[in-house]
Coordinates of C-alpha atoms in Angstrom, one line a residue:
Chain A
M30 CA 21.1 -33.6 -16.2
E31 CA 17.9 -34.9 -14.8
E32 CA 15.6 -32.6 -13.0
D33 CA 15.2 -33.2 -9.2
R34 CA 14.5 -36.9 -9.3
Q35 CA 14.4 -37.3 -5.6
V36 CA 12.1 -34.4 -4.9
A37 CA 9.8 -34.0 -7.9
P38 CA 6.3 -35.4 -8.0
P39 CA 5.9 -38.5 -10.1
G40 CA 5.6 -37.6 -13.8
A41 CA 6.4 -34.0 -13.1
S42 CA 9.7 -34.5 -14.9
S43 CA 8.2 -34.6 -18.4
D44 CA 8.8 -31.3 -20.2
K45 CA 5.8 -31.8 -22.4
S46 CA 3.3 -29.0 -22.1
D47 CA -0.4 -29.6 -21.8
K48 CA -0.8 -27.0 -24.5
P49 CA -1.7 -27.8 -28.1
R50 CA 1.3 -27.1 -30.4
P51 CA 0.7 -24.9 -33.4
K52 CA 0.8 -26.7 -36.7
R53 CA 4.0 -26.7 -38.6
H54 CA 4.2 -25.4 -42.1
A55 CA 6.0 -27.5 -44.6
R56 CA 7.2 -24.7 -46.9
H57 CA 10.9 -24.8 -45.7
A58 CA 10.9 -28.5 -45.1
P59 CA 14.2 -29.3 -47.1
A60 CA 16.2 -26.6 -45.3
R61 CA 14.8 -27.7 -42.0
Q62 CA 15.7 -31.3 -42.6
R63 CA 19.2 -30.3 -43.6
T64 CA 19.7 -28.1 -40.5
G65 CA 18.1 -30.4 -38.1
R66 CA 15.0 -28.5 -37.3
P67 CA 13.1 -30.5 -34.6
K68 CA 9.4 -30.7 -34.2
G69 CA 7.6 -27.9 -32.4
T70 CA 10.6 -25.9 -31.1
G71 CA 10.0 -22.9 -33.3
R72 CA 6.9 -21.9 -31.3
R73 CA 7.7 -18.3 -30.7
A74 CA 8.7 -17.4 -34.3
P75 CA 6.0 -16.9 -36.9
P76 CA 5.8 -20.1 -38.9
E77 CA 7.1 -18.5 -42.1
V78 CA 10.5 -17.8 -40.7
D79 CA 12.9 -20.8 -40.5
P80 CA 15.1 -20.0 -37.4
A81 CA 18.1 -21.7 -39.0
T82 CA 18.1 -18.9 -41.6
V83 CA 18.0 -15.9 -39.4
I84 CA 20.4 -14.3 -36.9
F85 CA 19.3 -11.5 -34.7
G86 CA 20.7 -9.5 -31.8
L87 CA 23.8 -7.3 -31.7
H88 CA 26.4 -9.8 -30.5
A89 CA 25.2 -12.8 -32.6
S90 CA 25.0 -10.5 -35.7
A91 CA 28.4 -9.0 -35.1
F92 CA 30.1 -12.4 -34.9
A93 CA 28.1 -13.7 -38.0
L94 CA 29.1 -10.6 -40.0
D95 CA 32.8 -11.3 -39.0
N96 CA 32.7 -15.0 -39.9
P97 CA 34.1 -15.6 -43.4
D98 CA 32.3 -19.0 -43.4
R99 CA 28.9 -17.5 -42.9
R100 CA 27.0 -16.6 -46.1
I101 CA 24.9 -13.4 -45.4
K102 CA 22.0 -12.8 -47.8
A103 CA 20.5 -9.6 -46.3
I104 CA 21.0 -7.3 -43.3
H105 CA 17.8 -5.7 -42.0
V106 CA 19.0 -3.1 -39.6
T107 CA 17.7 0.0 -37.8
E108 CA 19.8 3.2 -37.9
N109 CA 20.6 2.9 -34.3
A110 CA 21.8 -0.7 -34.5
E111 CA 23.8 0.1 -37.6
R112 CA 25.6 2.9 -35.7
R113 CA 26.4 0.4 -32.9
L114 CA 27.8 -2.3 -35.2
G115 CA 30.0 0.1 -37.2
D116 CA 32.7 -1.6 -39.2
A117 CA 31.1 -5.1 -39.0
I118 CA 28.3 -3.8 -41.2
E119 CA 30.4 -1.5 -43.3
R120 CA 32.1 -4.5 -45.0
H121 CA 28.7 -5.8 -46.1
R122 CA 27.3 -2.4 -47.2
R123 CA 25.5 -3.6 -50.3
L124 CA 23.4 -6.1 -48.3
V125 CA 22.0 -3.5 -45.9
V126 CA 18.2 -3.0 -45.9
R127 CA 17.0 -0.1 -43.7
A128 CA 14.3 -1.3 -41.3
S129 CA 12.3 0.2 -38.5
P130 CA 12.0 -1.7 -35.1
R131 CA 8.4 -2.3 -36.1
D132 CA 9.4 -4.0 -39.4
L133 CA 11.6 -6.4 -37.5
D134 CA 8.9 -7.0 -34.8
K135 CA 6.5 -7.9 -37.6
R136 CA 8.9 -10.3 -39.1
L137 CA 10.0 -12.2 -36.0
G138 CA 7.0 -11.7 -33.7
P139 CA 6.6 -9.1 -31.0
D140 CA 8.4 -11.1 -28.3
T141 CA 11.8 -11.5 -30.1
V142 CA 14.5 -9.2 -28.7
H143 CA 16.2 -8.5 -32.0
Q144 CA 18.0 -5.3 -30.8
G145 CA 17.5 -3.7 -34.2
I146 CA 19.1 -6.2 -36.4
V147 CA 18.1 -9.3 -38.3
L148 CA 20.3 -11.1 -40.8
D149 CA 19.1 -13.5 -43.5
V150 CA 21.7 -16.2 -43.7
E151 CA 22.5 -19.6 -45.0
P152 CA 23.0 -22.1 -42.2
L153 CA 26.7 -23.0 -41.5
E154 CA 28.1 -26.3 -42.8
P155 CA 28.0 -28.7 -39.9
S156 CA 31.4 -30.2 -38.8
S157 CA 32.3 -33.9 -39.1
L158 CA 32.7 -36.1 -36.1
A159 CA 36.2 -36.9 -37.3
S160 CA 37.2 -33.2 -37.2
L161 CA 35.9 -32.9 -33.7
T162 CA 37.7 -35.9 -32.3
A163 CA 40.9 -34.8 -34.0
S164 CA 40.6 -31.3 -32.5
A165 CA 39.8 -32.8 -29.0
R166 CA 43.0 -34.9 -29.2
E167 CA 45.1 -32.0 -30.5
K168 CA 43.9 -29.4 -27.9
A169 CA 43.1 -31.9 -25.1
A170 CA 39.8 -30.1 -25.0
P171 CA 36.4 -31.9 -24.3
I172 CA 33.6 -32.6 -26.7
I173 CA 30.1 -31.9 -25.4
I174 CA 27.4 -34.4 -26.4
L175 CA 23.8 -33.2 -26.1
D176 CA 21.2 -35.9 -25.9
Q177 CA 17.9 -34.4 -27.3
V178 CA 18.3 -31.0 -25.5
T179 CA 15.5 -29.2 -27.4
D180 CA 15.5 -25.8 -25.8
P181 CA 17.3 -23.3 -28.1
H182 CA 18.2 -21.0 -25.1
N183 CA 19.9 -23.9 -23.3
V184 CA 21.8 -25.1 -26.4
G185 CA 22.8 -21.5 -27.2
A186 CA 24.1 -21.1 -23.6
V187 CA 26.1 -24.3 -23.9
L188 CA 27.7 -23.1 -27.2
R189 CA 28.7 -19.9 -25.4
S190 CA 30.3 -21.7 -22.5
A191 CA 32.0 -24.1 -25.0
A192 CA 33.5 -21.0 -26.7
V193 CA 34.6 -19.5 -23.3
F194 CA 36.3 -22.7 -22.2
G195 CA 37.7 -23.7 -25.5
A196 CA 35.8 -27.0 -26.1
A197 CA 36.5 -29.0 -29.2
G198 CA 32.8 -28.8 -30.3
I199 CA 29.3 -30.0 -29.7
V200 CA 27.7 -33.2 -31.0
M201 CA 23.9 -33.4 -31.2
T202 CA 21.2 -35.3 -33.1
H203 CA 19.7 -34.0 -36.3
R204 CA 16.3 -34.6 -34.8
H205 CA 15.3 -33.3 -31.4
S206 CA 17.8 -30.5 -31.4
P207 CA 16.9 -26.8 -32.0
P208 CA 17.6 -25.1 -35.3
L209 CA 21.1 -23.6 -35.5
G210 CA 20.1 -19.9 -35.7
G211 CA 17.5 -17.6 -34.3
A212 CA 17.0 -17.8 -30.5
L213 CA 19.9 -20.3 -30.2
A214 CA 22.3 -18.0 -32.0
K215 CA 21.1 -15.1 -29.8
A216 CA 21.7 -17.1 -26.6
A217 CA 25.1 -18.2 -27.9
S218 CA 26.1 -14.5 -28.1
G219 CA 28.4 -15.1 -31.1
A220 CA 29.5 -18.6 -30.2
L221 CA 27.6 -20.3 -33.0
E222 CA 30.1 -18.8 -35.4
L223 CA 33.1 -20.1 -33.3
T224 CA 32.2 -23.6 -31.9
P225 CA 32.0 -26.5 -34.3
V226 CA 28.7 -28.4 -34.2
C227 CA 28.3 -31.9 -35.5
L228 CA 24.8 -33.3 -36.3
V229 CA 24.5 -37.0 -36.1
R230 CA 21.6 -39.4 -36.9
N231 CA 22.3 -41.8 -34.0
L232 CA 23.9 -40.7 -30.8
A233 CA 24.9 -44.2 -29.5
D234 CA 26.7 -44.8 -32.8
A235 CA 28.4 -41.4 -32.5
I236 CA 29.5 -42.2 -28.9
A237 CA 30.9 -45.5 -30.1
E238 CA 32.9 -43.7 -32.8
I239 CA 34.2 -41.1 -30.3
R240 CA 35.3 -43.9 -27.9
A241 CA 36.9 -45.7 -30.8
E242 CA 39.0 -42.6 -31.4
G243 CA 40.4 -42.9 -27.9
L244 CA 38.2 -40.4 -26.0
V245 CA 36.7 -41.3 -22.7
V246 CA 32.9 -40.5 -22.7
I247 CA 31.5 -39.4 -19.3
G248 CA 27.7 -39.2 -18.9
L249 CA 26.5 -36.6 -16.4
D250 CA 23.7 -37.9 -14.3
V251 CA 22.3 -37.1 -10.8
E252 CA 22.6 -40.8 -10.1
G253 CA 26.3 -41.0 -11.3
T254 CA 28.5 -42.9 -8.9
D255 CA 31.5 -40.5 -8.7
F256 CA 31.8 -36.8 -8.5
L257 CA 32.8 -35.3 -11.9
E258 CA 35.7 -33.4 -10.3
D259 CA 37.2 -36.7 -9.1
A260 CA 36.7 -38.4 -12.4
L261 CA 38.3 -35.6 -14.4
A262 CA 41.2 -34.8 -12.1
P263 CA 43.5 -37.8 -12.7
G264 CA 41.6 -39.4 -15.6
P265 CA 42.8 -40.0 -19.1
S266 CA 42.6 -37.2 -21.6
P267 CA 40.9 -36.2 -23.9
Q268 CA 37.3 -36.6 -22.9
A269 CA 33.7 -36.1 -24.0
L270 CA 30.9 -35.1 -21.7
A271 CA 27.3 -36.2 -22.4
L272 CA 24.3 -34.2 -21.0
G273 CA 20.6 -34.9 -21.3
A274 CA 17.6 -32.7 -21.6
E275 CA 15.7 -31.0 -18.7
G276 CA 13.4 -33.6 -17.1
K277 CA 14.4 -36.6 -19.2
G278 CA 18.1 -36.6 -18.6
L279 CA 20.2 -39.1 -20.6
R280 CA 18.3 -41.8 -22.4
A281 CA 18.9 -45.3 -21.4
L282 CA 20.9 -46.2 -24.5
T283 CA 23.0 -43.1 -24.2
R284 CA 23.8 -43.9 -20.6
Q285 CA 24.8 -47.5 -21.6
S286 CA 27.0 -46.1 -24.3
C287 CA 29.2 -44.0 -22.0
D288 CA 32.4 -45.2 -20.3
R289 CA 31.1 -44.0 -16.9
L290 CA 28.4 -41.9 -15.3
C291 CA 29.3 -39.0 -13.0
R292 CA 27.4 -36.4 -11.0
I293 CA 28.2 -32.8 -10.2
G294 CA 28.7 -32.5 -6.5
G295 CA 26.3 -30.3 -4.5
D296 CA 25.0 -30.5 -0.9
G297 CA 21.9 -28.4 -1.3
P298 CA 18.2 -29.4 -1.2
I299 CA 17.8 -29.8 -5.1
S300 CA 19.8 -32.3 -7.0
S301 CA 19.7 -31.2 -10.6
L302 CA 21.2 -28.3 -12.4
N303 CA 19.9 -26.6 -15.5
V304 CA 21.6 -28.3 -18.5
S305 CA 23.6 -25.3 -19.6
N306 CA 24.8 -24.7 -16.0
A307 CA 25.9 -28.3 -15.7
A308 CA 27.8 -27.9 -19.0
A309 CA 29.5 -24.7 -17.8
V310 CA 30.6 -26.5 -14.6
A311 CA 31.9 -29.5 -16.5
L312 CA 33.7 -27.3 -19.1
H313 CA 35.2 -25.2 -16.4
L314 CA 36.5 -28.2 -14.6
A315 CA 38.1 -29.5 -17.8
A316 CA 39.6 -26.0 -18.5
M317 CA 41.1 -25.8 -15.0
R318 CA 42.6 -29.2 -15.3
R319 CA 44.1 -28.3 -18.7
R320 CA 45.5 -25.0 -17.2
R321 CA 47.1 -26.9 -14.3
T322 CA 48.6 -29.5 -16.7
K323 CA 50.2 -26.7 -18.7
E324 CA 51.5 -24.9 -15.6
S325 CA 53.0 -28.0 -14.0
Chain B
M13 CA 29.8 -11.1 -16.0
E14 CA 30.5 -8.7 -18.8
E15 CA 29.7 -9.8 -22.3
D16 CA 32.7 -10.3 -24.6
R17 CA 34.4 -7.0 -24.0
Q18 CA 37.4 -7.8 -26.1
V19 CA 35.5 -9.0 -29.1
A20 CA 32.2 -7.1 -29.1
P21 CA 31.6 -4.1 -31.3
P22 CA 31.5 -0.8 -29.5
G23 CA 28.1 -0.3 -27.9
A24 CA 27.0 -3.8 -28.7
S25 CA 27.1 -4.7 -25.0
S26 CA 24.0 -2.8 -24.1
D27 CA 21.1 -5.1 -23.5
K28 CA 18.6 -2.4 -24.3
S29 CA 16.4 -3.3 -27.2
D30 CA 15.5 -0.9 -30.0
K31 CA 11.9 -2.0 -29.6
P32 CA 9.4 0.1 -27.8
R33 CA 8.3 -1.4 -24.5
P34 CA 4.7 -1.9 -23.8
K35 CA 3.2 0.5 -21.3
R36 CA 3.0 -0.8 -17.7
H37 CA -0.4 -0.7 -15.9
A38 CA -0.4 0.8 -12.5
R39 CA -3.2 -1.4 -11.0
H40 CA -0.9 -3.6 -9.0
A41 CA 1.7 -1.0 -8.2
P42 CA 1.9 -1.4 -4.5
A43 CA 2.4 -5.2 -4.7
R44 CA 5.0 -4.6 -7.4
Q45 CA 6.9 -2.1 -5.3
R46 CA 7.0 -4.5 -2.4
T47 CA 8.2 -7.4 -4.4
G48 CA 10.7 -5.5 -6.4
R49 CA 9.1 -5.5 -9.8
P50 CA 11.5 -3.8 -12.1
K51 CA 10.6 -1.7 -15.2
G52 CA 9.8 -3.5 -18.4
T53 CA 10.7 -7.1 -17.5
G54 CA 7.2 -8.5 -17.5
R55 CA 7.0 -8.1 -21.2
R56 CA 5.7 -11.6 -22.0
A57 CA 2.9 -11.7 -19.4
P58 CA -0.3 -9.8 -20.1
P59 CA -0.1 -6.6 -18.1
E60 CA -2.9 -7.5 -15.8
V61 CA -1.0 -10.4 -14.2
D62 CA 1.6 -9.4 -11.6
P63 CA 4.4 -12.1 -12.1
A64 CA 5.1 -12.0 -8.3
T65 CA 1.7 -13.3 -7.6
V66 CA 1.7 -16.4 -9.9
I67 CA 3.6 -19.6 -10.0
F68 CA 3.3 -21.9 -13.0
G69 CA 4.9 -25.1 -14.3
L70 CA 4.9 -28.5 -12.6
H71 CA 8.2 -28.3 -10.6
A72 CA 7.7 -24.7 -9.5
S73 CA 4.1 -25.4 -8.4
A74 CA 5.0 -28.7 -6.6
F75 CA 7.6 -27.0 -4.5
A76 CA 5.3 -24.0 -3.8
L77 CA 2.4 -26.3 -2.7
D78 CA 4.9 -28.1 -0.4
N79 CA 6.2 -24.9 1.2
P80 CA 4.5 -24.1 4.5
D81 CA 5.6 -20.4 4.2
R82 CA 3.9 -19.9 0.9
R83 CA 0.4 -18.6 1.0
I84 CA -1.6 -20.2 -1.9
K85 CA -4.8 -18.4 -2.9
A86 CA -6.0 -20.6 -5.8
I87 CA -4.9 -23.5 -7.9
H88 CA -5.9 -23.4 -11.5
V89 CA -5.1 -26.8 -12.9
T90 CA -5.9 -29.1 -15.8
E91 CA -7.0 -32.7 -15.1
N92 CA -3.8 -34.0 -16.6
A93 CA -1.5 -31.8 -14.4
E94 CA -3.5 -32.6 -11.3
R95 CA -3.0 -36.3 -11.9
R96 CA 0.8 -35.6 -12.2
L97 CA 1.0 -33.6 -9.0
G98 CA -1.0 -36.0 -6.9
D99 CA -0.5 -35.6 -3.2
A100 CA 0.9 -32.1 -3.4
I101 CA -2.5 -30.8 -4.7
E102 CA -4.6 -33.1 -2.5
R103 CA -3.5 -31.2 0.6
H104 CA -5.0 -28.0 -0.9
R105 CA -8.2 -29.6 -2.3
R106 CA -10.5 -26.7 -1.5
L107 CA -8.3 -24.2 -3.5
V108 CA -8.6 -26.2 -6.8
V109 CA -10.2 -24.5 -9.8
R110 CA -10.5 -26.9 -12.8
A111 CA -9.1 -25.2 -15.9
S112 CA -8.5 -26.1 -19.5
P113 CA -5.1 -25.5 -21.1
R114 CA -6.8 -22.7 -23.1
D115 CA -8.0 -21.0 -19.9
L116 CA -4.4 -20.9 -18.7
D117 CA -3.1 -19.7 -22.1
K118 CA -5.6 -16.9 -22.0
R119 CA -4.6 -15.9 -18.5
L120 CA -0.8 -15.9 -19.0
G121 CA -0.5 -15.3 -22.8
P122 CA 0.0 -18.0 -25.4
D123 CA 3.8 -18.2 -25.1
T124 CA 3.9 -19.2 -21.4
V125 CA 4.7 -22.9 -20.8
H126 CA 2.5 -23.4 -17.8
Q127 CA 2.3 -27.2 -18.1
G128 CA -1.3 -27.2 -17.0
I129 CA -1.0 -25.4 -13.7
V130 CA -1.1 -21.8 -12.5
L131 CA -1.1 -20.9 -8.8
D132 CA -2.3 -17.6 -7.4
V133 CA 0.0 -16.8 -4.5
E134 CA 1.2 -14.2 -2.1
P135 CA 4.8 -13.3 -2.6
L136 CA 7.2 -14.9 0.0
E137 CA 8.5 -12.6 2.8
P138 CA 12.0 -11.6 1.7
S139 CA 14.9 -12.6 4.0
S140 CA 17.0 -10.1 6.0
L141 CA 20.6 -9.5 5.2
A142 CA 21.5 -10.4 8.8
S143 CA 19.9 -13.9 8.5
L144 CA 21.8 -14.5 5.2
T145 CA 25.2 -13.5 6.7
A146 CA 24.5 -15.6 9.8
S147 CA 23.7 -18.6 7.6
A148 CA 26.7 -18.0 5.4
R149 CA 29.0 -18.1 8.5
E150 CA 27.2 -21.1 10.0
K151 CA 27.3 -23.2 6.9
A152 CA 30.5 -21.7 5.3
A153 CA 28.3 -21.3 2.3
P154 CA 28.6 -18.4 -0.1
I155 CA 26.1 -15.5 -0.6
I156 CA 25.4 -14.6 -4.2
I157 CA 25.0 -10.9 -4.9
L158 CA 23.3 -9.9 -8.2
D159 CA 23.9 -6.4 -9.5
Q160 CA 20.8 -5.4 -11.5
V161 CA 20.4 -8.8 -13.3
T162 CA 17.0 -8.1 -14.8
D163 CA 16.3 -11.3 -16.8
P164 CA 13.9 -13.5 -14.9
H165 CA 15.2 -16.7 -16.6
N166 CA 18.8 -15.9 -15.6
V167 CA 17.9 -15.0 -11.9
G168 CA 15.7 -18.2 -11.8
A169 CA 18.6 -20.3 -13.0
V170 CA 20.9 -18.7 -10.4
L171 CA 18.4 -19.6 -7.7
R172 CA 18.3 -23.2 -8.9
S173 CA 22.1 -23.5 -8.8
A174 CA 22.1 -21.9 -5.4
A175 CA 19.7 -24.6 -4.2
V176 CA 21.8 -27.3 -5.8
F177 CA 25.1 -26.1 -4.3
G178 CA 23.6 -25.0 -0.9
A179 CA 24.3 -21.3 -1.1
A180 CA 23.3 -19.2 1.9
G181 CA 21.1 -17.0 -0.2
I182 CA 20.8 -14.3 -2.9
V183 CA 21.0 -10.5 -2.4
M184 CA 19.6 -8.3 -5.1
T185 CA 18.2 -4.8 -5.3
H186 CA 14.5 -3.9 -5.0
R187 CA 14.7 -2.1 -8.3
H188 CA 16.2 -3.6 -11.5
S189 CA 15.5 -7.1 -10.4
P190 CA 12.8 -9.4 -11.8
P191 CA 9.6 -10.1 -9.8
L192 CA 9.9 -13.1 -7.5
G193 CA 7.4 -15.4 -9.3
G194 CA 6.2 -16.3 -12.8
A195 CA 9.0 -16.9 -15.3
L196 CA 11.7 -16.6 -12.6
A197 CA 9.9 -19.3 -10.4
K198 CA 9.6 -21.6 -13.4
A199 CA 13.3 -21.2 -14.3
A200 CA 14.2 -21.8 -10.6
S201 CA 12.4 -25.1 -10.9
G202 CA 11.3 -25.0 -7.2
A203 CA 14.4 -23.2 -5.8
L204 CA 12.4 -20.0 -5.2
E205 CA 10.8 -21.9 -2.3
L206 CA 14.1 -23.0 -0.9
T207 CA 16.7 -20.3 -1.3
P208 CA 16.5 -17.1 0.9
V209 CA 16.3 -13.9 -1.2
C210 CA 17.1 -10.6 0.4
L211 CA 16.0 -7.4 -1.4
V212 CA 18.0 -4.2 -0.6
R213 CA 17.7 -0.6 -1.6
N214 CA 21.4 0.0 -2.1
L215 CA 23.9 -2.7 -3.2
A216 CA 27.0 -0.9 -2.1
D217 CA 25.6 -0.4 1.4
A218 CA 24.6 -4.1 1.5
I219 CA 28.1 -5.1 0.4
A220 CA 29.6 -2.9 3.2
E221 CA 27.3 -4.6 5.7
I222 CA 28.3 -8.1 4.4
R223 CA 32.0 -7.2 4.7
A224 CA 31.4 -5.8 8.2
E225 CA 30.0 -9.3 9.2
G226 CA 33.3 -10.8 8.2
L227 CA 32.6 -12.1 4.7
V228 CA 35.0 -11.6 1.9
V229 CA 33.2 -10.2 -1.2
I230 CA 34.6 -11.3 -4.5
G231 CA 33.4 -9.5 -7.7
L232 CA 33.3 -11.6 -10.8
D233 CA 34.6 -9.6 -13.8
V234 CA 36.3 -10.6 -17.1
E235 CA 39.0 -8.1 -16.2
G236 CA 39.6 -9.5 -12.7
T237 CA 43.2 -10.0 -11.9
D238 CA 43.1 -13.5 -10.4
F239 CA 41.4 -16.7 -11.4
L240 CA 38.4 -17.4 -9.1
E241 CA 39.6 -20.9 -8.5
D242 CA 42.9 -19.6 -7.1
A243 CA 41.2 -16.9 -5.0
L244 CA 38.7 -19.4 -3.5
A245 CA 41.2 -22.2 -2.9
P246 CA 43.2 -20.9 0.1
G247 CA 41.2 -17.8 0.8
P248 CA 39.3 -17.0 4.0
S249 CA 35.8 -18.4 4.5
P250 CA 32.8 -17.5 4.3
Q251 CA 32.5 -15.5 1.1
A252 CA 30.1 -13.6 -1.1
L253 CA 30.2 -13.5 -4.9
A254 CA 29.0 -10.5 -6.8
L255 CA 27.8 -10.9 -10.4
G256 CA 26.6 -8.3 -12.9
A257 CA 24.1 -8.2 -15.7
E258 CA 24.6 -9.4 -19.2
G259 CA 26.3 -6.6 -21.1
K260 CA 26.8 -4.2 -18.3
G261 CA 28.6 -6.4 -15.8
L262 CA 29.2 -5.0 -12.3
R263 CA 28.6 -1.3 -11.9
A264 CA 31.6 0.8 -11.0
L265 CA 30.5 1.4 -7.4
T266 CA 29.8 -2.3 -6.9
R267 CA 33.2 -3.1 -8.2
Q268 CA 34.8 -0.6 -5.8
S269 CA 32.8 -2.1 -2.9
C270 CA 34.2 -5.6 -3.4
D271 CA 37.3 -6.9 -1.6
R272 CA 38.7 -8.2 -4.8
L273 CA 37.8 -8.8 -8.5
C274 CA 38.3 -12.3 -10.0
R275 CA 37.7 -13.9 -13.4
I276 CA 36.6 -17.3 -14.3
G277 CA 39.4 -19.0 -16.3
G278 CA 38.9 -20.0 -19.9
D279 CA 41.2 -20.1 -22.9
G280 CA 38.5 -20.0 -25.6
P281 CA 37.8 -17.2 -28.1
I282 CA 35.0 -15.6 -26.1
S283 CA 35.7 -14.1 -22.6
S284 CA 32.3 -13.8 -21.0
L285 CA 29.9 -16.4 -19.7
N286 CA 26.1 -16.1 -19.3
V287 CA 25.5 -14.8 -15.8
S288 CA 23.8 -17.9 -14.5
N289 CA 26.5 -20.1 -15.9
A290 CA 29.1 -18.0 -14.2
A291 CA 27.2 -18.3 -10.9
A292 CA 27.0 -22.1 -11.4
V293 CA 30.7 -22.3 -11.9
A294 CA 31.4 -20.1 -8.9
L295 CA 29.0 -22.0 -6.6
H296 CA 30.4 -25.3 -7.7
L297 CA 33.9 -24.2 -6.9
A298 CA 32.8 -23.1 -3.4
A299 CA 30.9 -26.4 -2.9
M300 CA 34.0 -28.4 -4.0
R301 CA 36.1 -26.5 -1.6
R302 CA 33.6 -27.0 1.3
R303 CA 33.5 -30.8 0.5
R304 CA 37.3 -31.0 0.5
T305 CA 37.6 -29.1 3.8
K306 CA 35.1 -31.5 5.4
E307 CA 36.9 -34.6 4.0
S308 CA 40.4 -33.4 5.1

């Protein structure tokens, strides 16, 4: 969703900071390439940690430890956190490395809320677009398409809502998307282990492929002509919903690639929702519709 | 909303970190008391800055500069940000202090995305509960009640959604709520200047007062008996919606104080939404209902 187009000062919609960005280190470049690490989004983590290869926080770690597809390499954990996680850790006993809160602070930087546990992991295998569209058709569940949403907390929150409302999965670009681990995994609160993510090179091509598979692709935009609730209610199923980044919204080519553009209805003084809130509203509408179809 | 009660490991729902918290400084204690500064939520800002007395970021600053009720004391701004904000700054010309990005980094800490502008401000006067209930009745718009939601980004995102969907306002406690400025204002993206906030000492008393004014108070809880969409659809208007913190959810007394408990329907593998996403879904439902009532 775009930010506040009507009310914002000109140019204020850019999410670029005036601040100089720290230099990136190339040491993990291959892994970052593979896992779609974007430029400059790892600002809070010390540069030697690739966010795609760590999971921290109690919820995110518990789900990762329970995920048979997740390869765990080491579990750095405080006594306190280990007690809280119980069985989930017990199954991986030989990987446990006792750590103090200070050890973990040192590793991830003092501002990371690790809750006493940091896992060293391999990134999950990304899903294929074909598997997502097949699942969307089978479950009549939407696919969420994210157009260069770079903030890991936002993408993590979208993953969490996708898991709550049973979305088929998330499509995003290799570049200009946050690493699939670290802060994103923490914000996803376990959902990174549950919701398929497909990384594509070109979003317009991916949208074309999704449409070719029979899905209707709706772009969410404050200037959309119809309310999303009206578009979803009687519309054909299954669907995909495209959302853009804070400030920039959907890019022109993404917009043109969609079947239609819709807005989320509000009558307040600001026109644009935070992207994860817009995704939650859209996913909830789709879930309500699915529930009513089942009940009727 | 509670986090993932069914699936989380025991104890994992606490949002307490194992990390030691930095000591708070008492210098600004009176202002903090007045503006409801909670314990330990200002972790990212250097301790000498009271988050309730700064606004940063282009959107948040533009709205603050345009708000006649907001007392601005100084505008620390880079040349670049000043160009972007244009007229909004022009009206406050005598308050401008030219700053470099590095000056602002030094003031707020290197992790704060200030986008080249930091305002020194007086906190806004909080609203009264009576004015919120009057506005809720007049506009048939919901009040959002936050039960010890301490994360400033979450509360900021709730304010933003409240402004998009035209809520009557937000009620939260003096204690255990984030300061009304800084990171909260940035996440609210201008909505802190637009959405009335009422700070109360005791939430159960406030809920009793809201109910005495004729509003139905619905608590959102993963264990709620009915779907919120069913409760809102034919139910009496106006309403208030109570949401709890990540992990803890609504406290027992808050739960008991509500007229009823509802859940937000999902059929996915995780049961609990991020609190700002839950608020967005609830506010959108209320806005859809209001729109349909108007149209019919």
